[in-house]
Amino acid sequence: MKYPYLQFPCANVSGDLLFAPIWEAVFRLERCGFKVLTITFDGAVANRRFLKLMGSEKVLFKVINKYSLEKRPLLFFSDPPHLLKTTRNCLASKARHLWLLSETVAKALVLSGDPAVQETAKFVTMFDKFFDALNVSNYTSGVNKRKVFQQPYRSGDDFRLKWLKEEFLVFLDTWEQSVQARPGFNASEKQKMLLSPQTLLGLRITVNSFIGLVQYLFTLEGVESFLSQRIGQDPLEKIFGGQRQRGATSDNPNVSEFQKNMQTIRIVGTMCRPSVRGNCREVKNQHPIDPNENTPLLKRKSKRKKSKKAKQHD
């Protein structure tokens, strides 16, 4: 189920303003019978500030859901597609190229035979597997594309969880430690050799939260499989797309217009088609719209009353 439950207007957003409404939303959802397990956000400054208010740990990826009866963990996620975009942008700004983080690019770099690009090939391979592991959207892609990292999760000890913890996180740590240990460079120059601190923190938070989420889900009765794409914030992006569709040429709605549009989106629900160029994944199972289609819509049969002459003739 995808439903826009809460929105609140404000002149400026900050982590301090987010703290109370988010906890109130968790409380109300728990009271309605829902079990809140995760909160997904992007790397905005307000979101990072909100996370700092939740705890003092360097990599804070979970807290106790204080409104749950069994004191479940509440896990935090940085949106995986957003992390991939920021990683790509960091790499592009340093290499002066727009590298695609895919298996095909990694293999092409390896086949080039150039020793200077082998570490880049390893970097691309790591992030291709990371995104595949956190982007499982159906039960067939892994088989059809022959990519085991895109297969659905079916147990809490899946091999990908071990890979994320013992290889992917270790790769990030080793990379950062090796750069910090290099002599002859100041802090600014060393930072240019790494991903941004916000991206590295988001990656570590998301990986640790994802491992905890999968392990917890398969302790619940009746859970047989899990599609990792569900942790993304695409539903939120589609709501903004629906707002843009409702507003048409009015791209700066006031509070009243926004709330009216949101109520329409709640009612329409899945019948509303998302924006074609929206900031989210393309929905594959939609029926395409043919612009040349001119078949008339079905009409209700009219019930005309018989005239007096017709009744006299009968």
CSV table of C-alpha atoms in Angstrom, one decimal:
chain,number,residue,atom,x,y,z
A,1,MET,CA,0.0,0.0,0.0
A,2,LYS,CA,1.2,3.5,-0.9
A,3,TYR,CA,-0.5,6.4,0.8
A,4,PRO,CA,0.6,9.9,1.5
A,5,TYR,CA,-0.2,10.1,5.2
A,6,LEU,CA,1.2,13.4,6.4
A,7,GLN,CA,2.4,16.7,5.1
A,8,PHE,CA,3.0,20.0,7.0
A,9,PRO,CA,3.6,23.5,5.6
A,10,CYS,CA,6.6,25.5,6.8
A,11,ALA,CA,8.6,28.5,5.6
A,12,ASN,CA,12.0,26.8,6.1
A,13,VAL,CA,12.7,23.1,7.0
A,14,SER,CA,15.3,22.0,9.4
A,15,GLY,CA,16.1,18.8,11.3
A,16,ASP,CA,14.7,20.4,14.5
A,17,LEU,CA,11.3,20.9,12.7
A,18,LEU,CA,11.3,17.4,11.4
A,19,PHE,CA,11.9,15.7,14.7
A,20,ALA,CA,8.5,16.1,16.3
A,21,PRO,CA,6.2,15.5,13.2
A,22,ILE,CA,8.1,12.3,12.3
A,23,TRP,CA,7.8,10.8,15.8
A,24,GLU,CA,4.2,11.8,15.9
A,25,ALA,CA,3.6,10.1,12.5
A,26,VAL,CA,5.3,6.9,13.9
A,27,PHE,CA,3.1,7.0,17.0
A,28,ARG,CA,-0.2,7.5,15.0
A,29,LEU,CA,0.7,4.7,12.5
A,30,GLU,CA,1.6,2.3,15.3
A,31,ARG,CA,-1.7,3.2,17.0
A,32,CYS,CA,-3.5,2.3,13.7
A,33,GLY,CA,-2.0,-1.1,13.7
A,34,PHE,CA,0.9,-0.5,11.3
A,35,LYS,CA,4.4,-1.6,12.3
A,36,VAL,CA,6.9,1.1,11.3
A,37,LEU,CA,10.3,-0.4,10.5
A,38,THR,CA,12.2,2.1,8.4
A,39,ILE,CA,12.5,5.8,7.5
A,40,THR,CA,14.0,6.6,4.1
A,41,PHE,CA,15.4,10.0,3.2
A,42,ASP,CA,17.9,11.7,0.9
A,43,GLY,CA,21.1,13.5,1.8
A,44,ALA,CA,19.6,16.9,2.4
A,45,VAL,CA,21.1,19.0,5.3
A,46,ALA,CA,17.8,18.9,7.2
A,47,ASN,CA,17.7,15.1,7.1
A,48,ARG,CA,21.3,14.8,8.3
A,49,ARG,CA,20.5,17.1,11.1
A,50,PHE,CA,17.4,15.1,12.1
A,51,LEU,CA,19.6,12.0,12.2
A,52,LYS,CA,22.1,13.7,14.6
A,53,LEU,CA,19.2,14.5,16.9
A,54,MET,CA,18.3,10.8,17.1
A,55,GLY,CA,21.6,9.8,18.6
A,56,SER,CA,25.3,10.7,19.0
A,57,GLU,CA,26.8,7.6,17.2
A,58,LYS,CA,29.1,8.4,14.3
A,59,VAL,CA,27.2,6.0,12.0
A,60,LEU,CA,23.7,6.0,13.5
A,61,PHE,CA,21.6,3.6,11.5
A,62,LYS,CA,18.9,2.5,14.0
A,63,VAL,CA,17.1,3.4,17.2
A,64,ILE,CA,14.5,1.7,19.3
A,65,ASN,CA,10.9,2.4,18.1
A,66,LYS,CA,9.6,3.7,21.5
A,67,TYR,CA,6.0,3.4,20.3
A,68,SER,CA,6.1,-0.3,19.5
A,69,LEU,CA,5.0,-2.8,22.1
A,70,GLU,CA,7.9,-5.2,21.5
A,71,LYS,CA,10.5,-2.3,21.2
A,72,ARG,CA,11.3,-3.0,17.5
A,73,PRO,CA,14.3,-1.3,15.8
A,74,LEU,CA,13.6,1.7,13.7
A,75,LEU,CA,16.0,1.7,10.8
A,76,PHE,CA,17.2,4.6,8.7
A,77,PHE,CA,18.0,4.5,5.0
A,78,SER,CA,19.5,7.0,2.6
A,79,ASP,CA,17.7,6.4,-0.7
A,80,PRO,CA,19.9,4.0,-2.7
A,81,PRO,CA,19.2,5.6,-6.1
A,82,HIS,CA,20.2,9.0,-4.6
A,83,LEU,CA,23.4,7.5,-3.2
A,84,LEU,CA,24.2,6.1,-6.7
A,85,LYS,CA,23.7,9.5,-8.2
A,86,THR,CA,25.9,11.3,-5.8
A,87,THR,CA,28.6,8.6,-6.2
A,88,ARG,CA,28.4,9.0,-10.0
A,89,ASN,CA,28.6,12.8,-9.7
A,90,CYS,CA,31.7,12.6,-7.4
A,91,LEU,CA,33.4,10.2,-9.8
A,92,ALA,CA,32.5,12.3,-12.8
A,93,SER,CA,33.8,15.5,-11.3
A,94,LYS,CA,37.1,13.9,-10.5
A,95,ALA,CA,37.6,11.9,-13.7
A,96,ARG,CA,36.2,14.5,-16.1
A,97,HIS,CA,34.0,11.8,-17.5
A,98,LEU,CA,30.5,10.5,-16.8
A,99,TRP,CA,31.3,6.9,-15.9
A,100,LEU,CA,28.4,4.6,-15.8
A,101,LEU,CA,28.5,2.4,-12.7
A,102,SER,CA,27.6,-0.9,-14.4
A,103,GLU,CA,29.0,-4.4,-15.0
A,104,THR,CA,29.5,-3.7,-18.7
A,105,VAL,CA,31.7,-0.7,-18.0
A,106,ALA,CA,33.7,-2.6,-15.4
A,107,LYS,CA,34.3,-5.4,-17.9
A,108,ALA,CA,35.4,-3.0,-20.6
A,109,LEU,CA,37.9,-1.4,-18.2
A,110,VAL,CA,39.3,-4.8,-17.3
A,111,LEU,CA,39.6,-5.8,-21.0
A,112,SER,CA,41.5,-2.6,-21.8
A,113,GLY,CA,44.5,-4.1,-20.1
A,114,ASP,CA,45.6,-0.7,-18.7
A,115,PRO,CA,46.9,-1.2,-15.1
A,116,ALA,CA,45.9,2.4,-14.3
A,117,VAL,CA,42.2,1.6,-14.6
A,118,GLN,CA,42.0,-1.7,-12.7
A,119,GLU,CA,41.1,0.0,-9.4
A,120,THR,CA,38.5,2.0,-11.2
A,121,ALA,CA,37.1,-1.2,-12.6
A,122,LYS,CA,37.0,-2.7,-9.1
A,123,PHE,CA,35.2,0.5,-7.9
A,124,VAL,CA,32.5,0.2,-10.6
A,125,THR,CA,32.0,-3.5,-9.9
A,126,MET,CA,31.5,-2.9,-6.2
A,127,PHE,CA,28.9,-0.2,-6.8
A,128,ASP,CA,27.1,-2.2,-9.5
A,129,LYS,CA,26.7,-5.1,-7.1
A,130,PHE,CA,25.7,-2.7,-4.3
A,131,PHE,CA,22.9,-1.2,-6.3
A,132,ASP,CA,21.7,-4.6,-7.6
A,133,ALA,CA,21.5,-5.9,-4.1
A,134,LEU,CA,19.4,-2.9,-3.0
A,135,ASN,CA,17.3,-2.7,-6.1
A,136,VAL,CA,15.6,-6.1,-6.4
A,137,SER,CA,12.2,-5.2,-8.0
A,138,ASN,CA,10.8,-8.6,-9.2
A,139,TYR,CA,11.3,-12.3,-9.1
A,140,THR,CA,12.6,-12.8,-12.7
A,141,SER,CA,15.3,-10.2,-13.4
A,142,GLY,CA,18.0,-12.1,-11.6
A,143,VAL,CA,17.4,-15.1,-13.8
A,144,ASN,CA,16.8,-13.4,-17.0
A,145,LYS,CA,19.8,-11.1,-16.7
A,146,ARG,CA,22.0,-13.8,-15.1
A,147,LYS,CA,22.8,-11.5,-12.1
A,148,VAL,CA,22.6,-13.3,-8.8
A,149,PHE,CA,22.6,-10.0,-6.9
A,150,GLN,CA,19.2,-9.1,-8.4
A,151,GLN,CA,17.4,-12.2,-7.2
A,152,PRO,CA,14.8,-11.8,-4.4
A,153,TYR,CA,15.8,-12.4,-0.8
A,154,ARG,CA,14.5,-15.6,0.7
A,155,SER,CA,16.4,-15.9,4.0
A,156,GLY,CA,18.1,-13.9,6.7
A,157,ASP,CA,21.5,-15.3,6.0
A,158,ASP,CA,21.6,-14.4,2.3
A,159,PHE,CA,25.1,-14.3,0.9
A,160,ARG,CA,24.7,-10.7,-0.2
A,161,LEU,CA,24.4,-9.6,3.4
A,162,LYS,CA,27.8,-11.1,4.1
A,163,TRP,CA,29.2,-9.5,1.0
A,164,LEU,CA,27.8,-6.0,2.0
A,165,LYS,CA,29.4,-6.2,5.4
A,166,GLU,CA,32.6,-8.0,4.8
A,167,GLU,CA,33.5,-6.8,1.3
A,168,PHE,CA,31.7,-3.6,0.4
A,169,LEU,CA,32.0,-1.8,3.8
A,170,VAL,CA,35.6,-3.0,4.1
A,171,PHE,CA,36.3,-1.7,0.6
A,172,LEU,CA,35.1,1.8,1.7
A,173,ASP,CA,37.0,1.7,4.9
A,174,THR,CA,40.3,0.5,3.3
A,175,TRP,CA,40.0,3.2,0.6
A,176,GLU,CA,39.4,5.9,3.1
A,177,GLN,CA,42.3,4.8,5.4
A,178,SER,CA,44.7,4.5,2.5
A,179,VAL,CA,44.0,8.0,1.3
A,180,GLN,CA,44.3,9.5,4.9
A,181,ALA,CA,47.7,7.7,5.3
A,182,ARG,CA,49.2,9.2,2.1
A,183,PRO,CA,51.9,11.7,2.9
A,184,GLY,CA,52.4,15.0,1.2
A,185,PHE,CA,48.7,16.0,0.8
A,186,ASN,CA,46.6,18.4,2.8
A,187,ALA,CA,43.1,17.6,4.0
A,188,SER,CA,41.5,19.3,1.0
A,189,GLU,CA,43.5,17.4,-1.5
A,190,LYS,CA,42.8,14.1,0.3
A,191,GLN,CA,39.1,14.8,0.2
A,192,LYS,CA,39.2,15.1,-3.6
A,193,MET,CA,40.5,11.5,-3.7
A,194,LEU,CA,37.3,10.2,-1.9
A,195,LEU,CA,33.6,10.4,-2.2
A,196,SER,CA,32.0,13.2,-0.3
A,197,PRO,CA,31.6,12.6,3.5
A,198,GLN,CA,27.8,12.8,3.2
A,199,THR,CA,27.8,10.0,0.5
A,200,LEU,CA,30.2,7.8,2.5
A,201,LEU,CA,28.0,8.2,5.6
A,202,GLY,CA,24.8,7.5,3.7
A,203,LEU,CA,26.4,4.3,2.2
A,204,ARG,CA,27.4,3.1,5.7
A,205,ILE,CA,24.0,3.9,7.2
A,206,THR,CA,22.1,2.2,4.4
A,207,VAL,CA,24.2,-1.0,4.3
A,208,ASN,CA,24.0,-1.5,8.1
A,209,SER,CA,20.3,-0.8,8.2
A,210,PHE,CA,19.6,-3.1,5.2
A,211,ILE,CA,21.4,-6.0,6.8
A,212,GLY,CA,19.4,-5.5,10.0
A,213,LEU,CA,16.1,-5.2,8.1
A,214,VAL,CA,16.5,-8.4,6.1
A,215,GLN,CA,17.6,-10.4,9.1
A,216,TYR,CA,14.6,-9.0,11.1
A,217,LEU,CA,12.0,-9.6,8.4
A,218,PHE,CA,12.8,-13.3,8.1
A,219,THR,CA,12.3,-13.8,11.8
A,220,LEU,CA,8.6,-12.9,11.3
A,221,GLU,CA,6.0,-15.6,10.7
A,222,GLY,CA,4.9,-15.9,7.1
A,223,VAL,CA,7.7,-13.9,5.4
A,224,GLU,CA,9.0,-16.0,2.5
A,225,SER,CA,10.6,-13.4,0.3
A,226,PHE,CA,11.6,-9.7,0.2
A,227,LEU,CA,12.2,-7.2,-2.7
A,228,SER,CA,14.7,-4.7,-1.7
A,229,GLN,CA,13.4,-1.9,-4.0
A,230,ARG,CA,10.7,-1.3,-1.5
A,231,ILE,CA,13.0,0.7,0.8
A,232,GLY,CA,13.4,3.5,-1.8
A,233,GLN,CA,11.6,6.8,-1.8
A,234,ASP,CA,10.1,6.4,-5.3
A,235,PRO,CA,6.5,6.7,-3.9
A,236,LEU,CA,7.4,10.1,-2.6
A,237,GLU,CA,8.9,11.2,-5.9
A,238,LYS,CA,5.7,10.0,-7.7
A,239,ILE,CA,3.6,12.2,-5.3
A,240,PHE,CA,5.6,15.2,-6.4
A,241,GLY,CA,5.1,14.2,-10.0
A,242,GLY,CA,1.3,14.0,-9.3
A,243,GLN,CA,1.5,17.5,-7.8
A,244,ARG,CA,3.2,18.8,-10.9
A,245,GLN,CA,0.5,17.2,-13.1
A,246,ARG,CA,-2.3,18.7,-11.0
A,247,GLY,CA,-0.7,22.1,-11.1
A,248,ALA,CA,-0.1,22.2,-14.8
A,249,THR,CA,1.4,25.6,-15.6
A,250,SER,CA,1.1,26.6,-11.9
A,251,ASP,CA,4.5,25.5,-10.6
A,252,ASN,CA,4.4,27.4,-7.3
A,253,PRO,CA,1.2,26.3,-5.5
A,254,ASN,CA,0.3,27.8,-2.2
A,255,VAL,CA,-0.6,25.7,0.9
A,256,SER,CA,-4.3,25.5,0.0
A,257,GLU,CA,-3.7,24.4,-3.6
A,258,PHE,CA,-1.1,21.8,-2.4
A,259,GLN,CA,-3.5,20.3,0.1
A,260,LYS,CA,-6.3,20.1,-2.5
A,261,ASN,CA,-4.0,18.4,-5.0
A,262,MET,CA,-2.9,16.0,-2.3
A,263,GLN,CA,-6.5,15.1,-1.4
A,264,THR,CA,-7.1,14.4,-5.1
A,265,ILE,CA,-3.9,12.2,-5.3
A,266,ARG,CA,-5.1,10.2,-2.2
A,267,ILE,CA,-8.5,9.6,-3.9
A,268,VAL,CA,-7.2,8.8,-7.3
A,269,GLY,CA,-4.4,6.6,-5.9
A,270,THR,CA,-3.0,4.0,-8.4
A,271,MET,CA,-5.2,5.3,-11.2
A,272,CYS,CA,-3.0,8.4,-11.6
A,273,ARG,CA,-0.1,7.8,-14.1
A,274,PRO,CA,3.3,9.0,-12.8
A,275,SER,CA,5.3,11.6,-14.6
A,276,VAL,CA,7.2,10.2,-17.7
A,277,ARG,CA,10.3,12.2,-16.7
A,278,GLY,CA,9.9,11.9,-13.0
A,279,ASN,CA,12.8,11.5,-10.6
A,280,CYS,CA,12.2,7.8,-10.0
A,281,ARG,CA,12.3,4.4,-11.6
A,282,GLU,CA,10.1,3.8,-14.7
A,283,VAL,CA,7.0,1.7,-14.0
A,284,LYS,CA,7.2,-1.2,-16.3
A,285,ASN,CA,3.7,-2.7,-16.0
A,286,GLN,CA,1.8,0.4,-17.2
A,287,HIS,CA,-0.3,0.1,-20.4
A,288,PRO,CA,1.2,2.6,-22.9
A,289,ILE,CA,-0.9,5.5,-24.1
A,290,ASP,CA,-1.4,5.6,-27.9
A,291,PRO,CA,-1.6,9.3,-29.0
A,292,ASN,CA,-3.4,8.2,-32.1
A,293,GLU,CA,-6.1,6.3,-30.3
A,294,ASN,CA,-9.5,7.6,-31.2
A,295,THR,CA,-11.9,4.9,-30.0
A,296,PRO,CA,-14.8,6.5,-28.3
A,297,LEU,CA,-15.5,5.8,-24.7
A,298,LEU,CA,-18.4,3.6,-23.7
A,299,LYS,CA,-21.6,5.5,-23.1
A,300,ARG,CA,-24.6,4.8,-21.0
A,301,LYS,CA,-27.7,4.0,-23.0
A,302,SER,CA,-30.1,6.8,-23.0
A,303,LYS,CA,-33.6,6.2,-21.6
A,304,ARG,CA,-35.8,8.4,-23.7
A,305,LYS,CA,-39.4,8.8,-22.6
A,306,LYS,CA,-41.9,7.9,-25.3
A,307,SER,CA,-43.9,10.7,-26.8
A,308,LYS,CA,-47.7,10.8,-26.5
A,309,LYS,CA,-48.1,9.9,-30.2
A,310,ALA,CA,-45.9,6.8,-29.8
A,311,LYS,CA,-47.9,5.7,-26.8
A,312,GLN,CA,-51.2,6.2,-28.7
A,313,HIS,CA,-49.8,4.2,-31.7
A,314,ASP,CA,-48.8,1.4,-29.3
